[in-house]
Short mmCIF file of C-alpha atoms and ligand atoms in Angstrom, two decimals:
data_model
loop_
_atom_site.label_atom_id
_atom_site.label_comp_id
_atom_site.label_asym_id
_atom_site.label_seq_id
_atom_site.Cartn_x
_atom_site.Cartn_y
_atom_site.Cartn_z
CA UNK A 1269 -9.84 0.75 6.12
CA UNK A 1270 -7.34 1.19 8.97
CA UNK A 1271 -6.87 4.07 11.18
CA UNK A 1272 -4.26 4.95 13.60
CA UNK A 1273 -4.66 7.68 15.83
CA UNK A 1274 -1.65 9.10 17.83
CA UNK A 1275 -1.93 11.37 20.80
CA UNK A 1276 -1.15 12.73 23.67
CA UNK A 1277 -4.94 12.78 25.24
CA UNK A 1278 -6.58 9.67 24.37
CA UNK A 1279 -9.76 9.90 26.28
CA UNK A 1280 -10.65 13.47 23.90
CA UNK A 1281 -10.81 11.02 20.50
CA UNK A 1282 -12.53 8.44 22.47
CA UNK A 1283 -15.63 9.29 23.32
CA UNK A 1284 -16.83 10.90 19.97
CA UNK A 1285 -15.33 8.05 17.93
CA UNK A 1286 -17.27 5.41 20.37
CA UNK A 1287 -21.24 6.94 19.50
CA UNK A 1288 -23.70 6.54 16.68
CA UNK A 1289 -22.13 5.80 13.00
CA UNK A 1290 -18.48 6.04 14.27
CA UNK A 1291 -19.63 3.55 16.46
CA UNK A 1292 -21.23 1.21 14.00
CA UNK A 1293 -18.61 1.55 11.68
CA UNK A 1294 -16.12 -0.19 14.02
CA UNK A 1295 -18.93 -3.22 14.75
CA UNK A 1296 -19.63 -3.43 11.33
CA UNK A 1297 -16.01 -4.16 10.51
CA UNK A 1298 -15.67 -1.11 8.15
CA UNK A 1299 -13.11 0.68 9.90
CA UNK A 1300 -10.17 -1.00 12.53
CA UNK A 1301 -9.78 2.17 14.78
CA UNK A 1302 -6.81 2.65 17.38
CA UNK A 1303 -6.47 5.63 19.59
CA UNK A 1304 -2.79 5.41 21.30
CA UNK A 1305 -1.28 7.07 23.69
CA UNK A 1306 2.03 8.07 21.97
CA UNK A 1307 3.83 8.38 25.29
CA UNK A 1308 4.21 4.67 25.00
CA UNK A 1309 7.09 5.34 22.44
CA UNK A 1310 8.69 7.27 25.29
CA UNK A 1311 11.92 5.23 26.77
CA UNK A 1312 12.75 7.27 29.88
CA UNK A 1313 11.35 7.04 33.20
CA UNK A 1314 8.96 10.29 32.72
CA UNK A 1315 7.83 9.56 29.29
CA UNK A 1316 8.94 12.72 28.27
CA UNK A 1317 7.55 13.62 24.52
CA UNK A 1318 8.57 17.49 24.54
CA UNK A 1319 11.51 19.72 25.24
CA UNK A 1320 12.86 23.31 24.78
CA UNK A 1321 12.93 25.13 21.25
CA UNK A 1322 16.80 25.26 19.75
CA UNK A 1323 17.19 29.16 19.39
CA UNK A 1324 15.12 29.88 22.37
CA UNK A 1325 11.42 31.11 22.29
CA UNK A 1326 8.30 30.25 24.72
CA UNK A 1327 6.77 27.22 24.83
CA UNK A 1328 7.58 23.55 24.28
CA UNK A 1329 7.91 21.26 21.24
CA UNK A 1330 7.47 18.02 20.53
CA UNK A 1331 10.10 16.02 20.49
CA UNK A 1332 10.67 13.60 16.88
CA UNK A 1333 12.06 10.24 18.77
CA UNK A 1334 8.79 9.12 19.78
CA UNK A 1335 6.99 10.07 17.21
CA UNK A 1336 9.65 8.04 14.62
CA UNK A 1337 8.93 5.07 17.12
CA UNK A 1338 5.60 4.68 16.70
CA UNK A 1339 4.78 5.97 12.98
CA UNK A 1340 7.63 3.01 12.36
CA UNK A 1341 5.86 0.48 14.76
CA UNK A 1342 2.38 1.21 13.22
CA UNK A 1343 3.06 1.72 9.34
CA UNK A 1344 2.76 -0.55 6.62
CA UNK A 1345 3.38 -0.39 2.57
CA UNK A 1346 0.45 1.64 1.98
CA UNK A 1347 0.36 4.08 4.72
CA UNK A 1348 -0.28 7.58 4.75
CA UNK A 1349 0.77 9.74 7.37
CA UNK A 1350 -1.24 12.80 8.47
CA UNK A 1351 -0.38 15.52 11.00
CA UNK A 1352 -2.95 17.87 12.61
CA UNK A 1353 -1.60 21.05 12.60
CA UNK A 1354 -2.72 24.76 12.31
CA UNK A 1355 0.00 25.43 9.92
CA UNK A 1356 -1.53 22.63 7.70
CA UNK A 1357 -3.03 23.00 4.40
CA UNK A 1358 -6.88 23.56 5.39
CA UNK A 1359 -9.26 20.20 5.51
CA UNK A 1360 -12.26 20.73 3.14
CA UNK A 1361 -14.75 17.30 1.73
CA UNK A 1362 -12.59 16.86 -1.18
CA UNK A 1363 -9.63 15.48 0.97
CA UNK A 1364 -11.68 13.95 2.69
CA UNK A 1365 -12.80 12.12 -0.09
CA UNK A 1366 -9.24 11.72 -1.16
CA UNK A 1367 -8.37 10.21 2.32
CA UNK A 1368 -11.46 7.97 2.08
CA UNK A 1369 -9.82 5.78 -0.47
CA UNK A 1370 -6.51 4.98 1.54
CA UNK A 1371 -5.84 2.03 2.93
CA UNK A 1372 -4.00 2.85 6.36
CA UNK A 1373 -4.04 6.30 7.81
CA UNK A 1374 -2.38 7.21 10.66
CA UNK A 1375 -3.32 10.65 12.18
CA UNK A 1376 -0.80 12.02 14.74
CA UNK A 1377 -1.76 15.07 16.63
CA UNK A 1378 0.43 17.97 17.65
CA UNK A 1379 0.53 19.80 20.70
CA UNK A 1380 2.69 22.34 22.39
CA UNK A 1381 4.09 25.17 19.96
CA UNK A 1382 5.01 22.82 17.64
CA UNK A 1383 6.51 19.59 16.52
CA UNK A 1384 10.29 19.03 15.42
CA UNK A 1385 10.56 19.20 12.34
CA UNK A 1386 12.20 16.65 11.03
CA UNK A 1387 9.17 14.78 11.58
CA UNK A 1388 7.22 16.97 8.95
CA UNK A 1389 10.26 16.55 6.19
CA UNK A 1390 10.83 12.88 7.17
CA UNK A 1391 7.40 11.11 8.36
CA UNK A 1392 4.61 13.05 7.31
CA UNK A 1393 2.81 12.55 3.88
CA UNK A 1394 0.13 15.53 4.82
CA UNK A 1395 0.10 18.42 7.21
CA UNK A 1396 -3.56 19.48 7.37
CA UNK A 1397 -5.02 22.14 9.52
CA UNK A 1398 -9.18 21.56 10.38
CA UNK A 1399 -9.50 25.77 9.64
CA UNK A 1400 -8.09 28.93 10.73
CA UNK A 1401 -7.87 28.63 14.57
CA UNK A 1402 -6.05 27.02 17.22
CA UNK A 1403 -7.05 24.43 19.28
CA UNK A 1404 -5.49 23.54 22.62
CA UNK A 1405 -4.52 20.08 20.29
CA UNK A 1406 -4.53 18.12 17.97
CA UNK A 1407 -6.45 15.59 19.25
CA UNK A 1408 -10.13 17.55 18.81
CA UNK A 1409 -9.27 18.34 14.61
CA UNK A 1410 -7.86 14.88 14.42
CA UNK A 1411 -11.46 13.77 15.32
CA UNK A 1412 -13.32 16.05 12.96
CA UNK A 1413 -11.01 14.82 10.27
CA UNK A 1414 -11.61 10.96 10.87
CA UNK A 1415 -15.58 11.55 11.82
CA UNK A 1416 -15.57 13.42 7.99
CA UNK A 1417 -13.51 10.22 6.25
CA UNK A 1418 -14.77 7.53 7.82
CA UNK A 1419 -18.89 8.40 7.07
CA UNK A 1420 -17.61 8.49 3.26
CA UNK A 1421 -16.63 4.29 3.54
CA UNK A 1422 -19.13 2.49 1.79
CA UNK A 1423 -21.77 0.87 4.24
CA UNK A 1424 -21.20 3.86 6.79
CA UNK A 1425 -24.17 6.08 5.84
CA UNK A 1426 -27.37 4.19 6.18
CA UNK A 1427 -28.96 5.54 2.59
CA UNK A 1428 -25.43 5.49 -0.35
CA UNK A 1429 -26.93 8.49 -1.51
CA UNK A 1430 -26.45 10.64 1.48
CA UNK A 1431 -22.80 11.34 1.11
CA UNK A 1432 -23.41 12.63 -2.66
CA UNK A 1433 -25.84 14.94 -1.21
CA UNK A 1434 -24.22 16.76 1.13
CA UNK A 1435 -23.00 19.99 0.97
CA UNK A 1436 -19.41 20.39 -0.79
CA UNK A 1437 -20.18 16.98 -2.79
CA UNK A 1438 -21.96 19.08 -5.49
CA UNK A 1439 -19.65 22.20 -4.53
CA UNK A 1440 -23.11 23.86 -3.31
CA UNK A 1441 -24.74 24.32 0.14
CA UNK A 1442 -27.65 22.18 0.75
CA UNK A 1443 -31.07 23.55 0.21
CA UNK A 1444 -32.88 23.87 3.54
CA UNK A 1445 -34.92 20.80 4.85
CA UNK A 1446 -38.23 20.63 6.80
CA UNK A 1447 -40.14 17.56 8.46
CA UNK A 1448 -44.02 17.86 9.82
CA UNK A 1449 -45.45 19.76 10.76
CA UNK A 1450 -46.49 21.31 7.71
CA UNK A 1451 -47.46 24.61 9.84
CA UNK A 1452 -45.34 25.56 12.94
CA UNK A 1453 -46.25 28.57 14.76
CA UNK A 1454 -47.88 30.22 11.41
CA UNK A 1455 -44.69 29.23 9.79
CA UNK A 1456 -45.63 26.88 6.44
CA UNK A 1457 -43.36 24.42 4.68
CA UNK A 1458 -42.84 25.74 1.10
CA UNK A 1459 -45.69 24.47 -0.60
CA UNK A 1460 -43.45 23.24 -3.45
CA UNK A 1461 -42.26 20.61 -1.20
CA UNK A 1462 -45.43 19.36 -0.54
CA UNK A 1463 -46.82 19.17 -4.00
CA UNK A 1464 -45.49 15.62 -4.65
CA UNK A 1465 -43.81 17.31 -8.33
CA UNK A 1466 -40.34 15.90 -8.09
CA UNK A 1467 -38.72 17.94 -11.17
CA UNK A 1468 -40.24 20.99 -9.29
CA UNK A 1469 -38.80 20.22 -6.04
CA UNK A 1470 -35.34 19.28 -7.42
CA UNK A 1471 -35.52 22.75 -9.63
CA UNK A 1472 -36.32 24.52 -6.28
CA UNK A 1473 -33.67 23.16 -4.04
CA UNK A 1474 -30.91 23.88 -6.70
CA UNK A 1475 -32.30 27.37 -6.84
CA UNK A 1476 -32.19 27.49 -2.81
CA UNK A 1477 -29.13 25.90 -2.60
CA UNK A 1478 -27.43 28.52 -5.08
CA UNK A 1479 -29.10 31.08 -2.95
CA UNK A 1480 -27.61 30.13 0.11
CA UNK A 1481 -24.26 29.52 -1.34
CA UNK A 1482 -24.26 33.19 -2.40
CA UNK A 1483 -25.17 34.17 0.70
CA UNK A 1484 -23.39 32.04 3.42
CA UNK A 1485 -20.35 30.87 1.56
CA UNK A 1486 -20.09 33.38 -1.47
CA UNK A 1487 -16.35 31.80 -2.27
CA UNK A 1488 -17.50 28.51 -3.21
CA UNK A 1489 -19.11 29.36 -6.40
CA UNK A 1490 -17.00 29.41 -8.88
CA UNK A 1491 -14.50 27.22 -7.53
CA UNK A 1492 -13.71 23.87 -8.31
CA UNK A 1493 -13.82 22.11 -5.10
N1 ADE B 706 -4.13 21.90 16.27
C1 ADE B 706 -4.42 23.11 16.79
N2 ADE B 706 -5.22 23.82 15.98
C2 ADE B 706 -5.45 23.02 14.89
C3 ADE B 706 -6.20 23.19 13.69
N3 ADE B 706 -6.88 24.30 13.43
N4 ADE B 706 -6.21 22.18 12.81
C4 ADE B 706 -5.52 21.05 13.06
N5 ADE B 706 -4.80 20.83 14.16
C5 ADE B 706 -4.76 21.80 15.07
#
Protein backbone atom coordinates (compact mmCIF):
# COMPACT_ATOMS: atom_id res chain seq x y z
CA UNK A 1 0.00 0.00 0.00
CA UNK A 2 0.95 3.62 -0.70
CA UNK A 3 0.57 6.55 1.45
CA UNK A 4 0.91 10.15 0.85
CA UNK A 5 0.92 12.48 3.53
CA UNK A 6 0.49 16.28 2.89
CA UNK A 7 1.28 18.97 5.38
CA UNK A 8 2.22 21.91 6.49
CA UNK A 9 4.53 20.54 9.60
CA UNK A 10 6.38 17.64 8.46
CA UNK A 11 8.62 16.95 11.34
CA UNK A 12 4.98 16.30 13.70
CA UNK A 13 4.14 12.98 11.29
CA UNK A 14 7.71 12.10 11.30
CA UNK A 15 8.78 11.03 14.26
CA UNK A 16 5.78 8.75 15.28
CA UNK A 17 5.62 7.21 11.80
CA UNK A 18 9.63 6.46 12.06
CA UNK A 19 9.34 4.00 15.63
CA UNK A 20 8.36 0.43 16.34
CA UNK A 21 5.71 -1.27 13.78
CA UNK A 22 5.28 1.99 11.71
CA UNK A 23 8.77 1.65 11.45
CA UNK A 24 8.99 -1.94 10.37
CA UNK A 25 6.28 -1.65 8.15
CA UNK A 26 8.24 0.75 5.86
CA UNK A 27 11.54 -1.83 6.02
CA UNK A 28 9.47 -4.58 5.46
CA UNK A 29 8.17 -3.11 2.23
CA UNK A 30 4.49 -3.17 3.39
CA UNK A 31 3.79 0.35 3.25
CA UNK A 32 5.76 3.23 0.76
CA UNK A 33 5.25 6.25 3.19
CA UNK A 34 5.86 10.04 2.12
CA UNK A 35 5.46 12.93 4.43
CA UNK A 36 5.63 16.29 2.17
CA UNK A 37 5.81 19.49 2.84
CA UNK A 38 2.90 20.89 0.72
CA UNK A 39 4.49 24.33 0.55
CA UNK A 40 6.48 22.84 -2.25
CA UNK A 41 3.31 23.29 -4.50
CA UNK A 42 3.62 26.96 -3.59
CA UNK A 43 4.91 29.14 -6.82
CA UNK A 44 5.58 32.54 -5.22
CA UNK A 45 8.54 33.71 -3.52
CA UNK A 46 6.94 33.22 0.19
CA UNK A 47 5.31 29.97 -0.42
CA UNK A 48 2.26 31.31 0.63
CA UNK A 49 -0.53 28.36 1.21
CA UNK A 50 -3.26 30.63 3.07
CA UNK A 51 -5.09 33.88 2.67
CA UNK A 52 -8.10 35.93 3.99
CA UNK A 53 -11.77 34.43 4.20
CA UNK A 54 -14.16 35.97 1.18
CA UNK A 55 -16.98 37.61 3.40
CA UNK A 56 -14.64 38.51 6.12
CA UNK A 57 -14.28 36.62 9.50
CA UNK A 58 -11.00 35.85 11.76
CA UNK A 59 -8.54 33.70 10.85
CA UNK A 60 -6.91 32.34 7.71
CA UNK A 61 -7.74 29.62 5.15
CA UNK A 62 -6.08 27.54 3.13
CA UNK A 63 -5.71 28.36 -0.05
CA UNK A 64 -6.96 25.37 -3.00
CA UNK A 65 -3.96 26.10 -5.71
CA UNK A 66 -1.49 24.21 -3.89
CA UNK A 67 -3.33 21.78 -2.68
CA UNK A 68 -4.77 20.95 -6.57
CA UNK A 69 -0.90 20.89 -7.38
CA UNK A 70 0.11 18.34 -5.41
CA UNK A 71 -3.08 15.93 -4.97
CA UNK A 72 -2.59 16.11 -9.09
CA UNK A 73 1.27 15.50 -8.89
CA UNK A 74 0.83 12.58 -6.38
CA UNK A 75 -2.47 10.71 -7.54
CA UNK A 76 -2.89 7.81 -9.56
CA UNK A 77 -6.07 5.63 -10.96
CA UNK A 78 -6.81 4.22 -7.71
CA UNK A 79 -6.36 6.96 -5.31
CA UNK A 80 -8.31 8.02 -2.52
CA UNK A 81 -8.13 11.29 -1.14
CA UNK A 82 -8.62 11.98 2.59
CA UNK A 83 -8.78 15.31 4.46
CA UNK A 84 -8.28 15.69 8.24
CA UNK A 85 -10.70 17.86 9.40
CA UNK A 86 -12.86 18.49 12.56
CA UNK A 87 -15.86 18.95 10.47
CA UNK A 88 -15.20 15.37 9.10
CA UNK A 89 -17.30 12.43 9.52
CA UNK A 90 -15.71 10.85 12.85
CA UNK A 91 -12.76 8.02 12.32
CA UNK A 92 -13.81 4.79 14.15
CA UNK A 93 -11.87 0.86 13.26
CA UNK A 94 -14.37 0.16 10.68
CA UNK A 95 -12.92 2.87 8.26
CA UNK A 96 -10.09 2.06 9.14
CA UNK A 97 -10.56 -1.22 7.97
CA UNK A 98 -12.22 0.19 4.93
CA UNK A 99 -9.08 2.38 4.24
CA UNK A 100 -6.86 -0.67 4.85
CA UNK A 101 -7.84 -2.19 1.59
CA UNK A 102 -6.97 0.88 -0.74
CA UNK A 103 -4.36 1.00 -2.80
CA UNK A 104 -3.02 4.74 -2.64
CA UNK A 105 -4.13 7.09 0.06
CA UNK A 106 -3.20 10.37 0.26
CA UNK A 107 -3.96 12.19 3.59
CA UNK A 108 -3.81 16.02 3.42
CA UNK A 109 -4.05 17.91 6.61
CA UNK A 110 -5.84 21.17 7.27
CA UNK A 111 -4.85 23.97 9.22
CA UNK A 112 -5.92 27.50 9.83
CA UNK A 113 -9.86 27.98 10.08
CA UNK A 114 -10.35 26.08 7.27
CA UNK A 115 -9.62 24.97 3.78
CA UNK A 116 -11.27 26.43 0.47
CA UNK A 117 -13.65 24.67 -0.41
CA UNK A 118 -13.52 23.80 -3.60
CA UNK A 119 -10.98 21.46 -2.57
CA UNK A 120 -13.60 19.41 -0.45
CA UNK A 121 -16.28 19.38 -3.59
CA UNK A 122 -13.47 18.87 -6.16
CA UNK A 123 -10.42 16.72 -4.62
CA UNK A 124 -11.47 15.06 -1.65
CA UNK A 125 -13.03 11.48 -1.63
CA UNK A 126 -13.36 11.61 2.47
CA UNK A 127 -13.45 14.34 5.04
CA UNK A 128 -12.82 12.56 8.34
CA UNK A 129 -12.48 14.13 11.70
CA UNK A 130 -10.16 11.80 14.45
CA UNK A 131 -13.22 12.85 17.28
CA UNK A 132 -14.86 15.78 18.67
CA UNK A 133 -12.01 18.29 19.34
CA UNK A 134 -9.71 20.51 17.69
CA UNK A 135 -6.30 20.13 17.23
CA UNK A 136 -3.87 22.93 16.42
CA UNK A 137 -3.69 20.60 12.83
CA UNK A 138 -4.11 18.28 10.93
CA UNK A 139 -1.00 16.83 10.93
CA UNK A 140 -1.36 15.02 14.69
CA UNK A 141 -5.11 13.16 13.50
CA UNK A 142 -3.54 12.50 10.17
CA UNK A 143 -1.05 10.34 12.20
CA UNK A 144 -3.56 8.56 14.38
CA UNK A 145 -5.44 7.77 11.24
CA UNK A 146 -2.42 6.18 9.27
CA UNK A 147 -0.83 4.51 12.69
CA UNK A 148 -4.74 2.81 12.91
CA UNK A 149 -4.64 1.67 8.89
CA UNK A 150 -1.44 0.77 8.40
CA UNK A 151 -1.19 -1.99 11.66
CA UNK A 152 -4.37 -3.61 9.82
CA UNK A 153 -1.86 -4.54 6.42
CA UNK A 154 -1.18 -8.02 6.52
CA UNK A 155 2.43 -8.78 7.94
CA UNK A 156 2.19 -5.51 10.20
CA UNK A 157 1.09 -7.11 13.50
CA UNK A 158 3.54 -9.70 14.58
CA UNK A 159 0.65 -12.50 15.64
CA UNK A 160 -2.55 -12.18 12.35
CA UNK A 161 -4.76 -12.65 15.08
CA UNK A 162 -4.13 -9.50 16.97
CA UNK A 163 -6.01 -7.13 14.77
CA UNK A 164 -9.30 -9.45 15.06
CA UNK A 165 -8.92 -9.09 18.68
CA UNK A 166 -8.91 -5.78 19.37
CA UNK A 167 -11.44 -3.77 20.62
CA UNK A 168 -14.10 -2.46 17.90
CA UNK A 169 -13.14 -5.67 15.66
CA UNK A 170 -15.81 -7.68 17.58
CA UNK A 171 -17.81 -4.30 18.28
CA UNK A 172 -16.86 -5.02 22.13
CA UNK A 173 -14.18 -3.63 24.49
CA UNK A 174 -11.47 -5.97 25.27
CA UNK A 175 -11.60 -7.93 28.42
CA UNK A 176 -8.85 -6.79 30.79
CA UNK A 177 -5.34 -8.50 30.53
CA UNK A 178 -2.79 -9.42 33.25
CA UNK A 179 0.92 -10.82 32.99
CA UNK A 180 2.96 -12.29 36.26
CA UNK A 181 2.90 -11.80 38.78
CA UNK A 182 0.09 -13.80 39.73
CA UNK A 183 -0.13 -11.67 43.16
CA UNK A 184 0.80 -7.91 43.11
CA UNK A 185 0.51 -6.06 46.23
CA UNK A 186 -2.38 -8.60 47.58
CA UNK A 187 -3.95 -8.03 44.26
CA UNK A 188 -4.56 -11.78 42.47
CA UNK A 189 -5.01 -12.49 38.80
CA UNK A 190 -8.55 -13.94 38.36
CA UNK A 191 -8.05 -17.39 39.07
CA UNK A 192 -10.03 -18.33 35.92
CA UNK A 193 -7.17 -17.19 33.95
CA UNK A 194 -4.90 -19.30 35.51
CA UNK A 195 -6.80 -22.52 35.45
CA UNK A 196 -5.48 -23.56 31.99
CA UNK A 197 -9.69 -24.18 30.96
CA UNK A 198 -9.76 -22.40 27.66
CA UNK A 199 -13.75 -22.53 27.06
CA UNK A 200 -13.82 -21.01 30.64
CA UNK A 201 -11.49 -18.30 29.99
CA UNK A 202 -13.00 -17.38 26.58
CA UNK A 203 -16.69 -17.50 28.42
CA UNK A 204 -15.14 -15.09 31.04
CA UNK A 205 -13.56 -12.51 28.87
CA UNK A 206 -16.79 -12.19 26.71
CA UNK A 207 -18.61 -11.72 29.96
CA UNK A 208 -15.85 -8.98 31.03
CA UNK A 209 -15.70 -7.56 27.88
CA UNK A 210 -19.64 -7.00 27.77
CA UNK A 211 -19.19 -5.61 31.20
CA UNK A 212 -16.89 -3.07 30.33
CA UNK A 213 -18.63 -2.13 27.21
CA UNK A 214 -21.67 -1.30 29.36
CA UNK A 215 -19.78 0.54 31.46
CA UNK A 216 -17.09 2.56 29.52
CA UNK A 217 -18.66 2.80 26.13
CA UNK A 218 -22.46 2.04 26.81
CA UNK A 219 -23.25 3.24 22.93
CA UNK A 220 -21.50 0.54 21.31
CA UNK A 221 -23.79 -2.21 22.16
CA UNK A 222 -26.26 -2.46 20.06
CA UNK A 223 -24.74 -0.90 17.20
CA UNK A 224 -23.46 -2.28 14.23
CA UNK A 225 -20.03 -1.00 13.98
N1 LIG B 1 -7.81 18.99 12.70
C1 LIG B 1 -8.10 19.64 13.85
N2 LIG B 1 -8.86 18.90 14.66
C2 LIG B 1 -9.07 17.71 14.00
C3 LIG B 1 -9.78 16.53 14.32
N3 LIG B 1 -10.45 16.38 15.47
N4 LIG B 1 -9.77 15.53 13.43
C4 LIG B 1 -9.11 15.66 12.26
N5 LIG B 1 -8.43 16.75 11.90
C5 LIG B 1 -8.40 17.77 12.76
Amino acid sequence: MKIDILTLFPEICRAPLSESMMKRAQENQIVDLHIYNLRDWTTDKHRIVDDAPFGGGQGMVMKSEPIFAAVESLRAEKSFVVLMTPQGKRFAQSLAAKFAKKEHLIVICGHYEGIDHRVIEHLVDAEISIGDYVLTNGAIAAVVLVDAVVRLLPGVLGHEQSAADDSFSAGLLEAPQYTRPAEFRGWKVPDVLLSGNHAEIAAWRKEEALRRTRENRPDLLGRGD
